[in-house]
PDB file of C-alpha atoms and ligand atoms in Angstrom:
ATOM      1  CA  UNK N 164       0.000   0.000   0.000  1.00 40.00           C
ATOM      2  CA  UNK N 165       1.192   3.566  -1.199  1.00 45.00           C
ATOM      3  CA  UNK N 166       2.175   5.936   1.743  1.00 45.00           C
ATOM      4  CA  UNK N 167       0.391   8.856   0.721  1.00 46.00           C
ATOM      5  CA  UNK N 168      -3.486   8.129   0.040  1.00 46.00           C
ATOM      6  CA  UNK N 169      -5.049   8.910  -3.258  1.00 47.00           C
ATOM      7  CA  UNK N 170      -7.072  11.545  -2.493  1.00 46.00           C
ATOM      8  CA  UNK N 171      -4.043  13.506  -1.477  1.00 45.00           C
ATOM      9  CA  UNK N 172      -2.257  12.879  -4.803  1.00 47.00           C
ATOM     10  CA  UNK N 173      -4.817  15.963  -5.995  1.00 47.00           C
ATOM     11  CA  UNK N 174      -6.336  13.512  -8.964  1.00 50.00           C
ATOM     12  CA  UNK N 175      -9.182  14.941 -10.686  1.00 52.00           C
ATOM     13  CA  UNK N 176     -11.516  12.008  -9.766  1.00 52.00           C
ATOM     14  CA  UNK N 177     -14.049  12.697 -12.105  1.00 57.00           C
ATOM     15  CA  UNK N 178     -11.990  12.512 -14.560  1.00 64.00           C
ATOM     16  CA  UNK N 179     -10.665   9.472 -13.457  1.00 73.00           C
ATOM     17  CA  UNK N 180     -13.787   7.836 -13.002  1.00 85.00           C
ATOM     18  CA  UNK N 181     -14.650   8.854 -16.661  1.00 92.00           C
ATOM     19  CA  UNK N 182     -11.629   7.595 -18.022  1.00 96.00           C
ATOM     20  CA  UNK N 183     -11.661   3.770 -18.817  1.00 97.00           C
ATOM     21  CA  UNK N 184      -8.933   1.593 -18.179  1.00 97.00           C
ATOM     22  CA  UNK N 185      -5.523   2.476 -20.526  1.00 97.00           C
ATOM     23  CA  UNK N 186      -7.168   5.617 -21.879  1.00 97.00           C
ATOM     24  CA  UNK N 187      -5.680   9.052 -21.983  1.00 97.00           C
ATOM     25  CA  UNK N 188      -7.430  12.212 -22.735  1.00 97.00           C
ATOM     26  CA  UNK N 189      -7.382  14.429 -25.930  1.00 97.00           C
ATOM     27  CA  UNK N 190      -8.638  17.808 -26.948  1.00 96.00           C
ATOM     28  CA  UNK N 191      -8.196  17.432 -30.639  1.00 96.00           C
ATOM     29  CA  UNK N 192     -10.461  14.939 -32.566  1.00 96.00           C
ATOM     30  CA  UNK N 193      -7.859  12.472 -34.521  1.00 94.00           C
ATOM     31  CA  UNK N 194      -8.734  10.947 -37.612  1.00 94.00           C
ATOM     32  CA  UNK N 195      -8.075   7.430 -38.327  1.00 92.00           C
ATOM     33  CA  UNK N 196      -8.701   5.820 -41.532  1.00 89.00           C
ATOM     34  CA  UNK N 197      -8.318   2.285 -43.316  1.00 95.00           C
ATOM     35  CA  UNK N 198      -8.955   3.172 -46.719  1.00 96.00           C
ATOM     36  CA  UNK N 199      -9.621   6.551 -49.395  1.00 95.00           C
ATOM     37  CA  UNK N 200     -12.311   9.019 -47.291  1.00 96.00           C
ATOM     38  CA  UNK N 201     -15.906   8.246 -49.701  1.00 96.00           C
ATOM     39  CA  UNK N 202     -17.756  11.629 -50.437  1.00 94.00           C
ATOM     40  CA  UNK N 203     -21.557  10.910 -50.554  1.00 95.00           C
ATOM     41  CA  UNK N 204     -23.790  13.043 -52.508  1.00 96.00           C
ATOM     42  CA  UNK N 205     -26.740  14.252 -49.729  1.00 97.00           C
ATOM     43  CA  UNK N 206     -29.480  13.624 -53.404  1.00 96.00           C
ATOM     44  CA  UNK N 207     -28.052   9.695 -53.246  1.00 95.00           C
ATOM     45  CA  UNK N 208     -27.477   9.550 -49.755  1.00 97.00           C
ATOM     46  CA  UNK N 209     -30.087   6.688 -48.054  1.00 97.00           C
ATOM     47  CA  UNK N 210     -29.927   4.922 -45.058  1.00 98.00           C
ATOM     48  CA  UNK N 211     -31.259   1.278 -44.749  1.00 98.00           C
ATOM     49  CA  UNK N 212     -32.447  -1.243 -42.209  1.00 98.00           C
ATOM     50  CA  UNK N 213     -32.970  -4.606 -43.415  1.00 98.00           C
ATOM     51  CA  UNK N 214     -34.129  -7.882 -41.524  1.00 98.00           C
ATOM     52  CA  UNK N 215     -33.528 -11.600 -42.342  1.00 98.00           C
ATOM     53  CA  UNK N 216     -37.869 -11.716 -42.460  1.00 97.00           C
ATOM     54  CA  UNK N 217     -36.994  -9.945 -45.357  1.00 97.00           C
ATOM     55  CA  UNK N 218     -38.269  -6.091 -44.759  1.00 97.00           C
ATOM     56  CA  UNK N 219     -36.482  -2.915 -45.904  1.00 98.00           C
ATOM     57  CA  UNK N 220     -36.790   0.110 -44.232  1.00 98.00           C
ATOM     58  CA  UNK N 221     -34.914   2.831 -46.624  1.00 98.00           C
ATOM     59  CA  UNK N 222     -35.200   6.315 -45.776  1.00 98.00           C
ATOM     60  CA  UNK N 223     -33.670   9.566 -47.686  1.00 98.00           C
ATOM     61  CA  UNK N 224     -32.025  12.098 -46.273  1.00 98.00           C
ATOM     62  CA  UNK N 225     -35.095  14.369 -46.581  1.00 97.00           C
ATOM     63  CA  UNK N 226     -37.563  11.758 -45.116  1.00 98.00           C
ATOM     64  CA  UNK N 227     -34.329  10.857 -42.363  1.00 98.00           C
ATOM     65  CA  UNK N 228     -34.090  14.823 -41.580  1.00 97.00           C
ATOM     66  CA  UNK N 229     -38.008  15.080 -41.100  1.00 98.00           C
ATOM     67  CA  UNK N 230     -37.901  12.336 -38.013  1.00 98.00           C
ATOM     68  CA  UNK N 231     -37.389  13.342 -34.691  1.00 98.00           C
ATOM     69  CA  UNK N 232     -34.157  14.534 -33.951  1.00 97.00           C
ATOM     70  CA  UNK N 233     -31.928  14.611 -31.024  1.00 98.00           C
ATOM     71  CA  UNK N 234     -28.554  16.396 -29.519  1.00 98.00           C
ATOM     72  CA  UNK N 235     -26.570  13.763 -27.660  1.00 98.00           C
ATOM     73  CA  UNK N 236     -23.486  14.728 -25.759  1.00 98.00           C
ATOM     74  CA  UNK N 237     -21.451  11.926 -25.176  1.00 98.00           C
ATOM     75  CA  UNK N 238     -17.650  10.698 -24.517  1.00 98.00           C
ATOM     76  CA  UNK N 239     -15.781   9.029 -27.365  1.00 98.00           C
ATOM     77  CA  UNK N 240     -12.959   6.102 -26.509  1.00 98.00           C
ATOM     78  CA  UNK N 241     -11.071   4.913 -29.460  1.00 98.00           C
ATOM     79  CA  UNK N 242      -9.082   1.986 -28.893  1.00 98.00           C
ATOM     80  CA  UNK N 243      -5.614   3.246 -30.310  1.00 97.00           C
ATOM     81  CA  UNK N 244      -6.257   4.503 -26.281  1.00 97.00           C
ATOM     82  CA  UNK N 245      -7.412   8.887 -26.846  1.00 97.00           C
ATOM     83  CA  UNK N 246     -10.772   9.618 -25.149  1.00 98.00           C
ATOM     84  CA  UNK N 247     -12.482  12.549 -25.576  1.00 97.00           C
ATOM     85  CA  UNK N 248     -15.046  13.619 -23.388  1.00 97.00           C
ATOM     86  CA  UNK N 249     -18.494  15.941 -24.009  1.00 97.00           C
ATOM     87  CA  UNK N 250     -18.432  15.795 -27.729  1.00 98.00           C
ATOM     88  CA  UNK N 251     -21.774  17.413 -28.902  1.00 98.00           C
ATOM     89  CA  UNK N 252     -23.574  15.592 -32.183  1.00 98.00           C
ATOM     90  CA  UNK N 253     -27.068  15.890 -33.589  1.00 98.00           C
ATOM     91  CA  UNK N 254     -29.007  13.184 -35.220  1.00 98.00           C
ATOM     92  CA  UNK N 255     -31.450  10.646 -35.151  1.00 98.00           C
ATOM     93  CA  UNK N 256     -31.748   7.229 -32.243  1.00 98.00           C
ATOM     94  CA  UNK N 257     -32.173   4.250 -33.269  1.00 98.00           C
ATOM     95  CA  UNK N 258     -34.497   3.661 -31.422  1.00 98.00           C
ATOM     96  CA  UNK N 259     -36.578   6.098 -33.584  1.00 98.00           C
ATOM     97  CA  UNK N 260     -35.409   3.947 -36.641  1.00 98.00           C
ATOM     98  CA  UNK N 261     -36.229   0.768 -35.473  1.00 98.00           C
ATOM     99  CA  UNK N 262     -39.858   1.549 -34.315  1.00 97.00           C
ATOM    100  CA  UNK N 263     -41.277   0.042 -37.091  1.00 95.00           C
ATOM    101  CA  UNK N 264     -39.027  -2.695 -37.634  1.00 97.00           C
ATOM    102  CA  UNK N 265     -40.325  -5.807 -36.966  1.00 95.00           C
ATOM    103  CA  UNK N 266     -37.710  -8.905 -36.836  1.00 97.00           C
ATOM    104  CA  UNK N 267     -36.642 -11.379 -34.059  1.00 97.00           C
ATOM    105  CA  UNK N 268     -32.908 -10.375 -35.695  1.00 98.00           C
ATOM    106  CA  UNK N 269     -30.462 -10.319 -32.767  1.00 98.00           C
ATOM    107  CA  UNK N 270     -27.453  -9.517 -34.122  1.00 98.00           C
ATOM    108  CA  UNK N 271     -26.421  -6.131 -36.198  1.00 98.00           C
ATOM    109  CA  UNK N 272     -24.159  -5.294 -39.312  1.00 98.00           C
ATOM    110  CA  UNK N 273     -23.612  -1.834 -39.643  1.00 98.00           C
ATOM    111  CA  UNK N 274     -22.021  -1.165 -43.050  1.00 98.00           C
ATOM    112  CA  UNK N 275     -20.574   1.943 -44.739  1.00 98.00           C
ATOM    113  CA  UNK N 276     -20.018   3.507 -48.360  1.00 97.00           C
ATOM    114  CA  UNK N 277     -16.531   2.575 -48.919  1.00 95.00           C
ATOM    115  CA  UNK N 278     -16.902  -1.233 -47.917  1.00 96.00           C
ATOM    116  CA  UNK N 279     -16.578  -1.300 -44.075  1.00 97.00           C
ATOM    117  CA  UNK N 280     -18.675  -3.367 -41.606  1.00 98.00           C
ATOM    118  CA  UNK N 281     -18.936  -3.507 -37.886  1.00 98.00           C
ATOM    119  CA  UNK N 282     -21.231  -5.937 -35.476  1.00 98.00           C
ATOM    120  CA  UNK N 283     -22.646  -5.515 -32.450  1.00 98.00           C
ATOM    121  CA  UNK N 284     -25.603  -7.149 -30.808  1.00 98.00           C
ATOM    122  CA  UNK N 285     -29.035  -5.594 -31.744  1.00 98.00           C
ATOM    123  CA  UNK N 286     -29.886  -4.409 -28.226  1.00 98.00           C
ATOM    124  CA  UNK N 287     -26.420  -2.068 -28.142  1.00 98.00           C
ATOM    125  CA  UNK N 288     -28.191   0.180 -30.977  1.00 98.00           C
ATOM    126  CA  UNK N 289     -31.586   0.548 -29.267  1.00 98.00           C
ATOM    127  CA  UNK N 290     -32.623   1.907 -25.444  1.00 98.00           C
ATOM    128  CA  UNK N 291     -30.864   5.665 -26.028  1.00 98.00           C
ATOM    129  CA  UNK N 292     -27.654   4.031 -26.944  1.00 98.00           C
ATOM    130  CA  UNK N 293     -27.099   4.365 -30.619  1.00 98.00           C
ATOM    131  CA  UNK N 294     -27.943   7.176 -32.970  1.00 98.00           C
ATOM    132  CA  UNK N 295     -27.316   7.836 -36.640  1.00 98.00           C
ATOM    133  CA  UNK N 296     -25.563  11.370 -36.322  1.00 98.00           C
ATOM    134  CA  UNK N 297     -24.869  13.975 -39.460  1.00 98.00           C
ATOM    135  CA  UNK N 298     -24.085  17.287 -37.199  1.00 98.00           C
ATOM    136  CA  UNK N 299     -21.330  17.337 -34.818  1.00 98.00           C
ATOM    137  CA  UNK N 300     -20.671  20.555 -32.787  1.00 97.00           C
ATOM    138  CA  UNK N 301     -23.165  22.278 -34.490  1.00 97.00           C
ATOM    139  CA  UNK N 302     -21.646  21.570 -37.905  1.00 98.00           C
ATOM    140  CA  UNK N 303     -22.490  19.524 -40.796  1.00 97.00           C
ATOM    141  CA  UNK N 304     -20.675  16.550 -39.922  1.00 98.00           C
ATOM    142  CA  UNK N 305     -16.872  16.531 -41.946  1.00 97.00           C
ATOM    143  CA  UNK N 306     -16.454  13.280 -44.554  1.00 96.00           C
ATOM    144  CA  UNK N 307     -13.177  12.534 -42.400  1.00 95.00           C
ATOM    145  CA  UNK N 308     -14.902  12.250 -39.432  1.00 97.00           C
ATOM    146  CA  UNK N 309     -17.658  10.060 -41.121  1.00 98.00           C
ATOM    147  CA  UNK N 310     -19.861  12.606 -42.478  1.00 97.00           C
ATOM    148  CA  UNK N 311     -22.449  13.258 -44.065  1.00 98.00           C
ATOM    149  CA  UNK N 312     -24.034  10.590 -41.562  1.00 98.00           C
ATOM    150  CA  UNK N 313     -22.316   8.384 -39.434  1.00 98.00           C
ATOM    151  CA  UNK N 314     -23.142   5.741 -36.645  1.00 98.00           C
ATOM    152  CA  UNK N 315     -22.564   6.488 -32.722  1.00 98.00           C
ATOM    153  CA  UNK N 316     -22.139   3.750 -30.286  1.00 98.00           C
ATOM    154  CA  UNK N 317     -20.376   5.949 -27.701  1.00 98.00           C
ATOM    155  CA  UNK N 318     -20.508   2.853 -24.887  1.00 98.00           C
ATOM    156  CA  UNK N 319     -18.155   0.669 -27.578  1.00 98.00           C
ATOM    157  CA  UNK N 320     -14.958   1.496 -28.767  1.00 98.00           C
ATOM    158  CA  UNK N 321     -15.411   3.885 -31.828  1.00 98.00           C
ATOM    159  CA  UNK N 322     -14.546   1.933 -34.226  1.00 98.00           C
ATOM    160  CA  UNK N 323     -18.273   0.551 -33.554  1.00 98.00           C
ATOM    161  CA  UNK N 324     -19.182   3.758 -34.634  1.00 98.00           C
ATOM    162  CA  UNK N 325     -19.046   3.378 -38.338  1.00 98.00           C
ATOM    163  CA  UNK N 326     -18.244   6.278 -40.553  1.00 98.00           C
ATOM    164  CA  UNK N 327     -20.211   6.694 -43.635  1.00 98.00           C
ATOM    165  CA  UNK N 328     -22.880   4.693 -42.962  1.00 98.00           C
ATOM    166  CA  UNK N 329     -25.154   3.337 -45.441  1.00 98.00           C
ATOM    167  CA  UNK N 330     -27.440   0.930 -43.224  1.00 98.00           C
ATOM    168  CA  UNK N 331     -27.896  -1.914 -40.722  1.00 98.00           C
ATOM    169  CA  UNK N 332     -28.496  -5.373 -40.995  1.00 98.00           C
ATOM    170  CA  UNK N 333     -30.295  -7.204 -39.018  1.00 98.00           C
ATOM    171  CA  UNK N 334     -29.139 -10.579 -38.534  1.00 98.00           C
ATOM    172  CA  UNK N 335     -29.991 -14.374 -36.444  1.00 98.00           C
ATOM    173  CA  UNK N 336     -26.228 -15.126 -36.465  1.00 98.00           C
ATOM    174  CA  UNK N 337     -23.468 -12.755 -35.143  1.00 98.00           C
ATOM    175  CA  UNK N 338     -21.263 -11.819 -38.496  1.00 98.00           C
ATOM    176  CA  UNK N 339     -17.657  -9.923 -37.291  1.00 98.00           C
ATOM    177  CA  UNK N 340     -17.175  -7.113 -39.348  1.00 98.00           C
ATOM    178  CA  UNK N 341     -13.587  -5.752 -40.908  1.00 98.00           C
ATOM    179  CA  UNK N 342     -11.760  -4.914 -37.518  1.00 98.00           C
ATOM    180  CA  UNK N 343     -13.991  -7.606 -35.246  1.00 98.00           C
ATOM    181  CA  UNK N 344     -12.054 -10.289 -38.644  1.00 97.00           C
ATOM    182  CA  UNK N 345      -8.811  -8.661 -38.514  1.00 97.00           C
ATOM    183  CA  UNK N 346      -7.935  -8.345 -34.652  1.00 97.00           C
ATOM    184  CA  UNK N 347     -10.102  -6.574 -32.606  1.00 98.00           C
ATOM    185  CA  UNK N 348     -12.542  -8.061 -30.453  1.00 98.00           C
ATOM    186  CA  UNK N 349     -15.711  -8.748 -31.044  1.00 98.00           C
ATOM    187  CA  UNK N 350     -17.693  -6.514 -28.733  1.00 98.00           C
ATOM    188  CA  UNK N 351     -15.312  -4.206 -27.604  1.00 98.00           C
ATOM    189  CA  UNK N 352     -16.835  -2.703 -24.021  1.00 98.00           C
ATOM    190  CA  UNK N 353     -13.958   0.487 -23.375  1.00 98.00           C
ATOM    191  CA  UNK N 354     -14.657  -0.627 -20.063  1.00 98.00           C
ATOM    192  CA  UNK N 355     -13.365  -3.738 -19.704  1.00 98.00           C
ATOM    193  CA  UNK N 356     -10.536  -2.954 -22.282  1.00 98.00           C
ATOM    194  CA  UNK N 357     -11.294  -5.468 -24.889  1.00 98.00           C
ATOM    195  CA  UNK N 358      -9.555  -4.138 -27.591  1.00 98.00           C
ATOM    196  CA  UNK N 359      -8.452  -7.400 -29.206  1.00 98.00           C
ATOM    197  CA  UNK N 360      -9.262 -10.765 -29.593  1.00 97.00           C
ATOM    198  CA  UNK N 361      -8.632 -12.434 -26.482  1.00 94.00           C
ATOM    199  CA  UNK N 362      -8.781  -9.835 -23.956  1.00 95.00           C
TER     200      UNK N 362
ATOM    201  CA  UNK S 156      -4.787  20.106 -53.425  1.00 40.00           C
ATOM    202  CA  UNK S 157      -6.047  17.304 -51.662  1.00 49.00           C
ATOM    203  CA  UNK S 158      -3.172  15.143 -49.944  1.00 60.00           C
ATOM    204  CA  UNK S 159      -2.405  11.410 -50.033  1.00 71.00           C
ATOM    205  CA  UNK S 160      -3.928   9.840 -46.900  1.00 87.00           C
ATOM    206  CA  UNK S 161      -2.097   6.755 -47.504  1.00 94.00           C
ATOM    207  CA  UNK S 162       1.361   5.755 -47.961  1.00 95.00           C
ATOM    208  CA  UNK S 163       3.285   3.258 -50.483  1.00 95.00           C
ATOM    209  CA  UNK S 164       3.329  -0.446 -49.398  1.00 95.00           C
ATOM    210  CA  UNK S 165       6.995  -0.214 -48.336  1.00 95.00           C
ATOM    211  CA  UNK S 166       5.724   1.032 -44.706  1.00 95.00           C
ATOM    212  CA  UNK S 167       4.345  -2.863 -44.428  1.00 95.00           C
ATOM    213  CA  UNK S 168       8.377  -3.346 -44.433  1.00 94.00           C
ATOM    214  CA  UNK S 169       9.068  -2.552 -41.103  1.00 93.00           C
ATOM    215  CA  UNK S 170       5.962  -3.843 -39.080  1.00 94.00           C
ATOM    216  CA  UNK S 171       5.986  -7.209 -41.616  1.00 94.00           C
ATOM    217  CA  UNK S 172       9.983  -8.135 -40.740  1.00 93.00           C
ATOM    218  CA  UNK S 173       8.939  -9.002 -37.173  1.00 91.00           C
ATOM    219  CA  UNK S 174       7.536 -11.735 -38.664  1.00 90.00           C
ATOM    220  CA  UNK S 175       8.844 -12.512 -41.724  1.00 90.00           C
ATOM    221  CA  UNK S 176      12.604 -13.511 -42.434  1.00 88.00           C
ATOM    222  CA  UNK S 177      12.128 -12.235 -46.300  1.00 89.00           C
ATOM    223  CA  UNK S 178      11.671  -8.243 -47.497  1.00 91.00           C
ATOM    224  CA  UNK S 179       7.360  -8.691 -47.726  1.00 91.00           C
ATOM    225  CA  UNK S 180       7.900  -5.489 -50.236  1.00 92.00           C
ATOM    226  CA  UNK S 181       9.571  -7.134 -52.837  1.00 92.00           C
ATOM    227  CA  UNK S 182       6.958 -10.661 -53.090  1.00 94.00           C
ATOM    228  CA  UNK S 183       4.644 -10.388 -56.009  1.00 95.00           C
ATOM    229  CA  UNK S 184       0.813 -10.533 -54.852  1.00 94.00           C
ATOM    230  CA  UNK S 185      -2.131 -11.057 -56.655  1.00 96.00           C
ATOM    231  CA  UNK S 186      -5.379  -8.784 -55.508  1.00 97.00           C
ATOM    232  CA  UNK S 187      -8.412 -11.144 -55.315  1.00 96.00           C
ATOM    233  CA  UNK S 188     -10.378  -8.318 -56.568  1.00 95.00           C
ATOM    234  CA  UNK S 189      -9.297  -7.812 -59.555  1.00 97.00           C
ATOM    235  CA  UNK S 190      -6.378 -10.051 -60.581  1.00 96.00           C
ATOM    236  CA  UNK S 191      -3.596  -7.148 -60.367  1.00 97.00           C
ATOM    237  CA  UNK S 192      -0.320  -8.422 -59.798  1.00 96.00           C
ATOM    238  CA  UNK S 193       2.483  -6.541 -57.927  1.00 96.00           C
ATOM    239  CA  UNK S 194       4.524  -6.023 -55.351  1.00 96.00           C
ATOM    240  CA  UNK S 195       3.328  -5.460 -51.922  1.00 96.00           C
ATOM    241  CA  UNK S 196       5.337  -1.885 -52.369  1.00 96.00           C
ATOM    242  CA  UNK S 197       2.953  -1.014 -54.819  1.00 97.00           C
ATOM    243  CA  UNK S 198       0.143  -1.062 -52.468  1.00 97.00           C
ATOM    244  CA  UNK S 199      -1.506   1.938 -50.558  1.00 97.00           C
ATOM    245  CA  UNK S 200      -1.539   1.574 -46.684  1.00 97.00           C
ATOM    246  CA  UNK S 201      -3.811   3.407 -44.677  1.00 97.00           C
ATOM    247  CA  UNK S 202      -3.256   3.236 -41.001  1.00 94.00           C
ATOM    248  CA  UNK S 203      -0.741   2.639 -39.136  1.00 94.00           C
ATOM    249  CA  UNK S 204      -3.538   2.889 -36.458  1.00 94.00           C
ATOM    250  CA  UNK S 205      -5.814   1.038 -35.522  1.00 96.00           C
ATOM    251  CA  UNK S 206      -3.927  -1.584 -38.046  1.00 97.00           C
ATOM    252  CA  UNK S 207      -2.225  -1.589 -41.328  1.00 97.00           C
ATOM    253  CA  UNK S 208      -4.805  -1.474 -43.949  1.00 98.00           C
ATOM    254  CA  UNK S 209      -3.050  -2.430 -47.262  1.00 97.00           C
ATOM    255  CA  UNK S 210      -5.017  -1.813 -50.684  1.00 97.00           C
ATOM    256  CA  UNK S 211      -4.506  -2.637 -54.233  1.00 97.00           C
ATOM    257  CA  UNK S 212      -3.888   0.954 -56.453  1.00 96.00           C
ATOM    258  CA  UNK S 213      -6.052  -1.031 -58.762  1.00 96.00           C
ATOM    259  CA  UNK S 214      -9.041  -1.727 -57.031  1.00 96.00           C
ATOM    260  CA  UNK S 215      -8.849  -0.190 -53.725  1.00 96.00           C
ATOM    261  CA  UNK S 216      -9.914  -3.283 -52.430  1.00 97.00           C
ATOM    262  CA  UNK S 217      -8.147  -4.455 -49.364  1.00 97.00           C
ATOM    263  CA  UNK S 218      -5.274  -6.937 -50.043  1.00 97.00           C
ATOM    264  CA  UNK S 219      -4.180  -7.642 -46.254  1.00 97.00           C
ATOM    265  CA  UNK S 220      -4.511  -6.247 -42.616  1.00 97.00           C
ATOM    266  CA  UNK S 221      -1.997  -6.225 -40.310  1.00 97.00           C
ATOM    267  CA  UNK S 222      -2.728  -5.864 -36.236  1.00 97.00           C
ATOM    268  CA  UNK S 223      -0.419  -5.646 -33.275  1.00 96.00           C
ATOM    269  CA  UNK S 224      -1.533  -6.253 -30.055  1.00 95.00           C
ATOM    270  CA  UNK S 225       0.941  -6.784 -27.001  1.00 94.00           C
ATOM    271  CA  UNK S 226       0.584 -10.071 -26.870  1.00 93.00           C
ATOM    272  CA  UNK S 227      -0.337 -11.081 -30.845  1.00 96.00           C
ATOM    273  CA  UNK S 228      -0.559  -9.968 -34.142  1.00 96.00           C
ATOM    274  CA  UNK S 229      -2.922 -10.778 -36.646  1.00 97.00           C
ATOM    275  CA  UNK S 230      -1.891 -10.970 -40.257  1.00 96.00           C
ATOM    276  CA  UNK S 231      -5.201 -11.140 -42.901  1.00 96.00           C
ATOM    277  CA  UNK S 232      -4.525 -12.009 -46.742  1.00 95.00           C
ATOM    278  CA  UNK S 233      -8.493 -11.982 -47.551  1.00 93.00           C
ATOM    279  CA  UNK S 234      -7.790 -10.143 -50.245  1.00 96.00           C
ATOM    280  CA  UNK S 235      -5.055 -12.007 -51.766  1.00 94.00           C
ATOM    281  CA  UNK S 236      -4.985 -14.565 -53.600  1.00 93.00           C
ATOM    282  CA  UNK S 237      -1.561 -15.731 -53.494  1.00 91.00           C
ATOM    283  CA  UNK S 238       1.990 -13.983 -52.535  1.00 91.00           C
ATOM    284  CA  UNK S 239       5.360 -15.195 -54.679  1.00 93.00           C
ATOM    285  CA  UNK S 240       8.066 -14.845 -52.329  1.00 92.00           C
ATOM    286  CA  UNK S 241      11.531 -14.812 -53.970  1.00 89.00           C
ATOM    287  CA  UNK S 242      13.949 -17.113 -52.406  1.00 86.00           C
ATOM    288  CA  UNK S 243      17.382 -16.600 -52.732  1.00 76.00           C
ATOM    289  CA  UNK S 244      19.975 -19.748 -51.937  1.00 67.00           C
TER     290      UNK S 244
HETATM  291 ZN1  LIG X 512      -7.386  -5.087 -57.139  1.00 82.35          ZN
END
């Protein structure tokens, strides 16, 4: 046991206690990319939810801007280990998506103009957890950082959070997407610092 | 002027020789994609975080992934369809 007791070590605890394990904090908003940033025309942009029943839910970006929107502020935790807490987005919840989507699908795909995939279980997009965002601090969301709409899982790592998203997939079988194939694990809770496969 | 966001395959070089005993730029791959053949210095990598991403200047298709954890690393060929590796005696 240490000598001198943490709460004389003059730790910001809440920032501890926001911090998950390994992370470190960042101001900036760093891009990472696996492949040539895709620029989406908003006229072709659609988003889709499909179910293995067979519906299609397809929405434009008109009909998607009519739904109900909402301004989530939320902390981002990328597994190359930056956090970065409050960031301020605008968009629509899953939840609000789903609503009419009828499937006993467990499992999601979410994939992306550009060719990438993620998965996640179906109930980590719905409940207030998962939005489809296109503003972040109250600008049109930049192609690097995903835009014009992107997915935002903030309780996963980000790479959950799929840039450039073109739809979900609902699924009976989980199906790893391009990290969850090439490394990373397959849920990836920031929490309990499963980053790759294994941990 | 927009600027490259990738770089030429010979930063797999470095990363690759950890596992490798041969120079990974100079083998010959074929992209599954498309059929291109070409050394692995010839590709585009994007990354080096959260992995390696390596993609054929043909296609843009990815040829191979490259991830290292502290404990493993995780080498993926799905897009190639073979590699020819020169050997020299
Ligand atoms: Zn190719």
């Amino acid at each position: 046991m240490g000598i001198i007791s943490r709460a004389f070590q003059g730790r910001p605890r809440d920032h501890d206690e926001k911090l998950p394990p390994g992370q470190y904090l960042v101001h900036d908003f760093p891009v990472l990319s696996a492949g040539p940033t895709p620029r989406v025309p908003l006229d072709r942009w659609e988003f889709a939810i499909d179910t293995p029943e067979g519906e299609v839910h397809r929405w434009s970006w008109e009909e998607f801007q009519a739904l109900p929107q909402e301004t989530p502020t939320v902390d981002l935790h990328c597994v190359t280990k930056w956090s970065k807490f409050g960031t301020e987005w605008k968009g629509v919840s899953l939840d609000v998506l789903m609503e009419d989507v009828e499937s006993a699908a467990e499992y999601a795909l979410a994939y992306s103009h550009g060719g990438y995939t993620t998965n996640l279980p179906l109930e980590d997009l719905l409940d207030g957890k998962a939005w489809i965002v296109y503003e972040f601090d109250g600008e049109e969301l930049a192609p690097a950082h995903g835009g014009p709409a992107r997915l935002l899982v903030p309780h996963l790592y980000l790479w959950k959070s799929a840039k450039w998203v073109k739809g979900i997939r609902l699924l009976n079988e989980d199906w790893p997407g391009f990290w969850e194939t090439a490394g990373y694990h397959n849920y990836g809770d920031p929490w309990r610092e499963q980053r790759y496969q294994g941990d | 002027m927009e600027h490259l966001d990738y770089q030429d395959g010979n930063a797999l070089a470095g990363p690759l020789s950890e596992i490798f005993t041969f120079d990974v730029t100079v083998a010959q791959g074929t992209c599954a994609g498309c059929g291109r053949r070409g050394a692995l210095a010839e590709l585009r990598v994007y990354g080096p975080e959260p992995g390696l991403v390596a993609r054929c200047p043909g296609c843009e298709e990815v040829v191979l992934t490259f991830v290292r954890g502290p404990k493993d690393a995780w080498l993926d060929l799905r897009g190639s369809v073979s590699l020819r590796i020169p050997i020299t005696e």
